[in-house]
PDB file of C-alpha atoms in Angstrom:
ATOM      1  CA  MET A 228      74.758  98.854  73.636  1.00 40.00           C
ATOM      2  CA  ARG A 229      74.657 101.579  76.291  1.00 40.00           C
ATOM      3  CA  MET A 230      75.777 100.876  79.709  1.00 39.00           C
ATOM      4  CA  ARG A 231      73.507 101.784  82.462  1.00 43.00           C
ATOM      5  CA  ARG A 232      74.939 103.647  85.362  1.00 42.00           C
ATOM      6  CA  LEU A 233      74.022 102.193  88.881  1.00 40.00           C
ATOM      7  CA  PRO A 234      73.492 104.821  91.719  1.00 46.00           C
ATOM      8  CA  VAL A 235      76.467 105.344  93.974  1.00 41.00           C
ATOM      9  CA  ARG A 236      74.478 103.796  96.897  1.00 42.00           C
ATOM     10  CA  ARG A 237      73.762 100.672  95.120  1.00 43.00           C
ATOM     11  CA  PHE A 238      77.297 100.416  93.792  1.00 40.00           C
ATOM     12  CA  LEU A 239      78.910 100.705  97.250  1.00 38.00           C
ATOM     13  CA  LEU A 240      76.247  97.968  98.560  1.00 38.00           C
ATOM     14  CA  ALA A 241      77.318  95.703  95.937  1.00 39.00           C
ATOM     15  CA  VAL A 242      80.998  96.208  96.518  1.00 38.00           C
ATOM     16  CA  PHE A 243      80.620  95.613 100.315  1.00 41.00           C
ATOM     17  CA  VAL A 244      78.391  92.502  99.587  1.00 37.00           C
ATOM     18  CA  LEU A 245      81.404  91.222  97.348  1.00 39.00           C
ATOM     19  CA  LEU A 246      83.876  91.934 100.072  1.00 40.00           C
ATOM     20  CA  ALA A 247      81.763  89.997 102.519  1.00 41.00           C
ATOM     21  CA  GLY A 248      81.614  87.036 100.304  1.00 40.00           C
ATOM     22  CA  LEU A 249      85.225  87.178  99.472  1.00 39.00           C
ATOM     23  CA  GLY A 250      86.716  87.754 103.044  1.00 44.00           C
ATOM     24  CA  VAL A 251      87.809  90.721 104.800  1.00 44.00           C
ATOM     25  CA  CYS A 252      90.039  92.537 102.516  1.00 44.00           C
ATOM     26  CA  GLU A 253      90.146  90.924  99.010  1.00 49.00           C
ATOM     27  CA  ALA A 254      89.769  94.122  96.903  1.00 55.00           C
ATOM     28  CA  ALA A 255      91.903  97.170  96.540  1.00 79.00           C
ATOM     29  CA  GLU A 256      92.229  99.242  99.588  1.00 90.00           C
ATOM     30  CA  ASP A 257      91.914 102.745 100.317  1.00 96.00           C
ATOM     31  CA  MET A 258      93.207 102.912 103.779  1.00 97.00           C
ATOM     32  CA  GLN A 259      92.737 106.381 105.508  1.00 97.00           C
ATOM     33  CA  PHE A 260      94.336 107.234 108.713  1.00 97.00           C
ATOM     34  CA  VAL A 261      91.919 108.087 111.393  1.00 97.00           C
ATOM     35  CA  ASP A 262      93.930 108.222 114.799  1.00 95.00           C
ATOM     36  CA  ALA A 263      96.759 106.640 116.854  1.00 95.00           C
ATOM     37  CA  ASP A 264      97.680 105.593 120.369  1.00 93.00           C
ATOM     38  CA  ASP A 265     101.180 105.233 121.015  1.00 92.00           C
ATOM     39  CA  ASP A 266     102.364 102.593 118.490  1.00 94.00           C
ATOM     40  CA  THR A 267      98.960 101.577 117.489  1.00 97.00           C
ATOM     41  CA  GLY A 268      97.305 103.198 114.463  1.00 97.00           C
ATOM     42  CA  TYR A 269      93.681 103.192 113.221  1.00 98.00           C
ATOM     43  CA  TYR A 270      92.546 103.282 109.602  1.00 98.00           C
ATOM     44  CA  VAL A 271      89.324 103.121 107.848  1.00 98.00           C
ATOM     45  CA  ASP A 272      89.063 101.400 104.309  1.00 98.00           C
ATOM     46  CA  ALA A 273      87.164 104.183 102.478  1.00 98.00           C
ATOM     47  CA  ALA A 274      86.472 101.836  99.547  1.00 97.00           C
ATOM     48  CA  THR A 275      84.226  99.865 101.773  1.00 98.00           C
ATOM     49  CA  ILE A 276      82.265 102.646 103.659  1.00 98.00           C
ATOM     50  CA  VAL A 277      78.497 101.656 103.098  1.00 97.00           C
ATOM     51  CA  ARG A 278      75.562 103.702 104.677  1.00 97.00           C
ATOM     52  CA  VAL A 279      73.347 100.714 105.764  1.00 97.00           C
ATOM     53  CA  SER A 280      70.471 102.869 107.318  1.00 97.00           C
ATOM     54  CA  ASP A 281      70.337 106.083 109.107  1.00 96.00           C
ATOM     55  CA  ALA A 282      72.131 105.023 112.166  1.00 97.00           C
ATOM     56  CA  GLU A 283      74.322 102.152 110.682  1.00 98.00           C
ATOM     57  CA  ARG A 284      77.512 102.245 108.785  1.00 98.00           C
ATOM     58  CA  ASP A 285      79.639  99.169 107.643  1.00 98.00           C
ATOM     59  CA  ALA A 286      83.256  99.417 106.800  1.00 98.00           C
ATOM     60  CA  VAL A 287      86.536  97.465 107.030  1.00 98.00           C
ATOM     61  CA  ILE A 288      88.893  99.121 109.654  1.00 98.00           C
ATOM     62  CA  ALA A 289      92.315  98.357 110.226  1.00 98.00           C
ATOM     63  CA  VAL A 290      94.338  98.512 113.638  1.00 98.00           C
ATOM     64  CA  VAL A 291      98.029  98.575 113.023  1.00 98.00           C
ATOM     65  CA  LYS A 292     100.546  97.548 115.928  1.00 98.00           C
ATOM     66  CA  ILE A 293     103.864  98.581 114.781  1.00 95.00           C
ATOM     67  CA  SER A 294     105.704  97.111 117.749  1.00 96.00           C
ATOM     68  CA  GLU A 295     104.249  93.669 116.869  1.00 97.00           C
ATOM     69  CA  ASN A 296     104.379  94.081 113.107  1.00 98.00           C
ATOM     70  CA  ARG A 297     100.675  93.207 113.003  1.00 98.00           C
ATOM     71  CA  ARG A 298      97.629  94.535 111.025  1.00 98.00           C
ATOM     72  CA  TYR A 299      94.226  93.609 112.268  1.00 98.00           C
ATOM     73  CA  LEU A 300      91.382  94.053 109.755  1.00 98.00           C
ATOM     74  CA  TYR A 301      87.824  94.027 111.005  1.00 98.00           C
ATOM     75  CA  ARG A 302      84.602  93.977 108.777  1.00 98.00           C
ATOM     76  CA  THR A 303      82.580  96.233 111.047  1.00 98.00           C
ATOM     77  CA  ARG A 304      79.070  97.546 111.700  1.00 98.00           C
ATOM     78  CA  PHE A 305      78.784 100.726 113.509  1.00 98.00           C
ATOM     79  CA  ASN A 306      75.435 102.097 115.089  1.00 98.00           C
ATOM     80  CA  ARG A 307      76.118 105.796 115.789  1.00 96.00           C
ATOM     81  CA  GLU A 308      72.682 105.973 117.681  1.00 97.00           C
ATOM     82  CA  LYS A 309      73.354 103.290 120.109  1.00 97.00           C
ATOM     83  CA  ASN A 310      77.179 103.896 120.164  1.00 98.00           C
ATOM     84  CA  THR A 311      77.947 100.422 119.396  1.00 98.00           C
ATOM     85  CA  TYR A 312      80.132  98.408 116.955  1.00 98.00           C
ATOM     86  CA  GLN A 313      80.088  94.744 115.806  1.00 98.00           C
ATOM     87  CA  PHE A 314      82.879  92.736 114.123  1.00 97.00           C
ATOM     88  CA  PHE A 315      81.537  90.371 111.339  1.00 97.00           C
ATOM     89  CA  SER A 316      84.965  88.914 110.859  1.00 97.00           C
ATOM     90  CA  ALA A 317      88.413  89.642 111.627  1.00 97.00           C
ATOM     91  CA  GLN A 318      91.979  88.971 109.859  1.00 98.00           C
ATOM     92  CA  VAL A 319      95.303  89.063 111.353  1.00 98.00           C
ATOM     93  CA  GLU A 320      98.335  89.830 109.103  1.00 98.00           C
ATOM     94  CA  VAL A 321     102.053  90.225 109.293  1.00 98.00           C
ATOM     95  CA  TYR A 322     102.101  94.067 108.580  1.00 96.00           C
ATOM     96  CA  ASP A 323     105.188  94.376 106.227  1.00 94.00           C
ATOM     97  CA  THR A 324     104.398  91.577 104.012  1.00 95.00           C
ATOM     98  CA  LYS A 325     100.501  91.401 104.347  1.00 95.00           C
ATOM     99  CA  GLU A 326     100.866  87.429 104.939  1.00 97.00           C
ATOM    100  CA  VAL A 327      97.441  86.438 106.567  1.00 98.00           C
ATOM    101  CA  LEU A 328      98.367  84.608 109.823  1.00 98.00           C
ATOM    102  CA  ARG A 329      94.613  83.810 110.687  1.00 97.00           C
ATOM    103  CA  THR A 330      91.009  84.519 110.094  1.00 97.00           C
ATOM    104  CA  LEU A 331      88.477  84.676 112.908  1.00 95.00           C
ATOM    105  CA  PRO A 332      84.874  84.926 113.014  1.00 94.00           C
ATOM    106  CA  GLY A 333      82.997  87.827 114.422  1.00 92.00           C
ATOM    107  CA  MET A 334      81.210  88.937 117.630  1.00 91.00           C
ATOM    108  CA  ASP A 335      77.582  87.582 118.251  1.00 92.00           C
ATOM    109  CA  VAL A 336      76.372  90.981 119.816  1.00 96.00           C
ATOM    110  CA  PRO A 337      77.289  94.391 119.183  1.00 97.00           C
ATOM    111  CA  GLN A 338      79.701  96.134 121.764  1.00 97.00           C
ATOM    112  CA  PRO A 339      79.446  99.727 123.153  1.00 98.00           C
ATOM    113  CA  TYR A 340      82.221 102.283 122.638  1.00 97.00           C
ATOM    114  CA  THR A 341      82.689 105.516 124.646  1.00 95.00           C
ATOM    115  CA  PRO A 342      83.054 109.052 123.401  1.00 94.00           C
ATOM    116  CA  SER A 343      87.103 108.795 123.960  1.00 93.00           C
ATOM    117  CA  SER A 344      87.269 105.407 122.223  1.00 94.00           C
ATOM    118  CA  PRO A 345      89.130 105.179 118.893  1.00 95.00           C
ATOM    119  CA  MET A 346      85.902 103.607 117.554  1.00 97.00           C
ATOM    120  CA  ARG A 347      84.247 107.197 118.139  1.00 97.00           C
ATOM    121  CA  SER A 348      87.146 108.540 115.966  1.00 97.00           C
ATOM    122  CA  ILE A 349      86.327 106.069 113.354  1.00 98.00           C
ATOM    123  CA  VAL A 350      82.638 106.779 113.279  1.00 98.00           C
ATOM    124  CA  ASP A 351      83.164 110.415 113.095  1.00 97.00           C
ATOM    125  CA  PHE A 352      85.553 110.065 110.412  1.00 98.00           C
ATOM    126  CA  ILE A 353      83.130 107.728 108.315  1.00 98.00           C
ATOM    127  CA  GLU A 354      80.416 110.510 108.906  1.00 97.00           C
ATOM    128  CA  GLU A 355      82.706 113.246 107.660  1.00 97.00           C
ATOM    129  CA  PHE A 356      83.662 110.968 104.715  1.00 97.00           C
ATOM    130  CA  LEU A 357      80.056 110.231 103.712  1.00 96.00           C
ATOM    131  CA  THR A 358      79.116 113.839 104.058  1.00 95.00           C
ATOM    132  CA  ALA A 359      82.094 115.116 102.017  1.00 94.00           C
ATOM    133  CA  LYS A 360      81.125 112.521  99.456  1.00 90.00           C
ATOM    134  CA  GLN A 361      77.445 113.391  99.150  1.00 87.00           C
ATOM    135  CA  GLN A 362      78.466 117.189  98.770  1.00 88.00           C
ATOM    136  CA  SER A 363      80.699 116.391  95.993  1.00 86.00           C
ATOM    137  CA  THR A 364      78.009 114.452  94.001  1.00 81.00           C
ATOM    138  CA  LYS A 365      75.726 117.416  94.178  1.00 73.00           C
TER     139      LYS A 365
END
């Protein structure tokens, strides 16, 4: 029996849907560093990046606050045309042990971000990642 290969886009969408059903971060992570501000680091889980539309991207992002020993995971949708982001769910963990302290619901409406915001750096990273991935599959 021959296995049929799914297109990458379908596969990534299936992975994201699975993550959405299981929670914020139940699968293997591929956390990529994006930016930092003092003792706070911003990361994107590259394994969760999905191109939803021409303008929208979904990904799990992490905000690590070293001084608090906390990691905040957010299942997020970015709209790069409107410069907005929306958290669908959030999870707070102890950074050292990954013990989940609490899970929170997301936002009702998207929130704007500014050009100097860490969210903008995350959107830029996601676009660069998707462009590099597309070029490597050609």
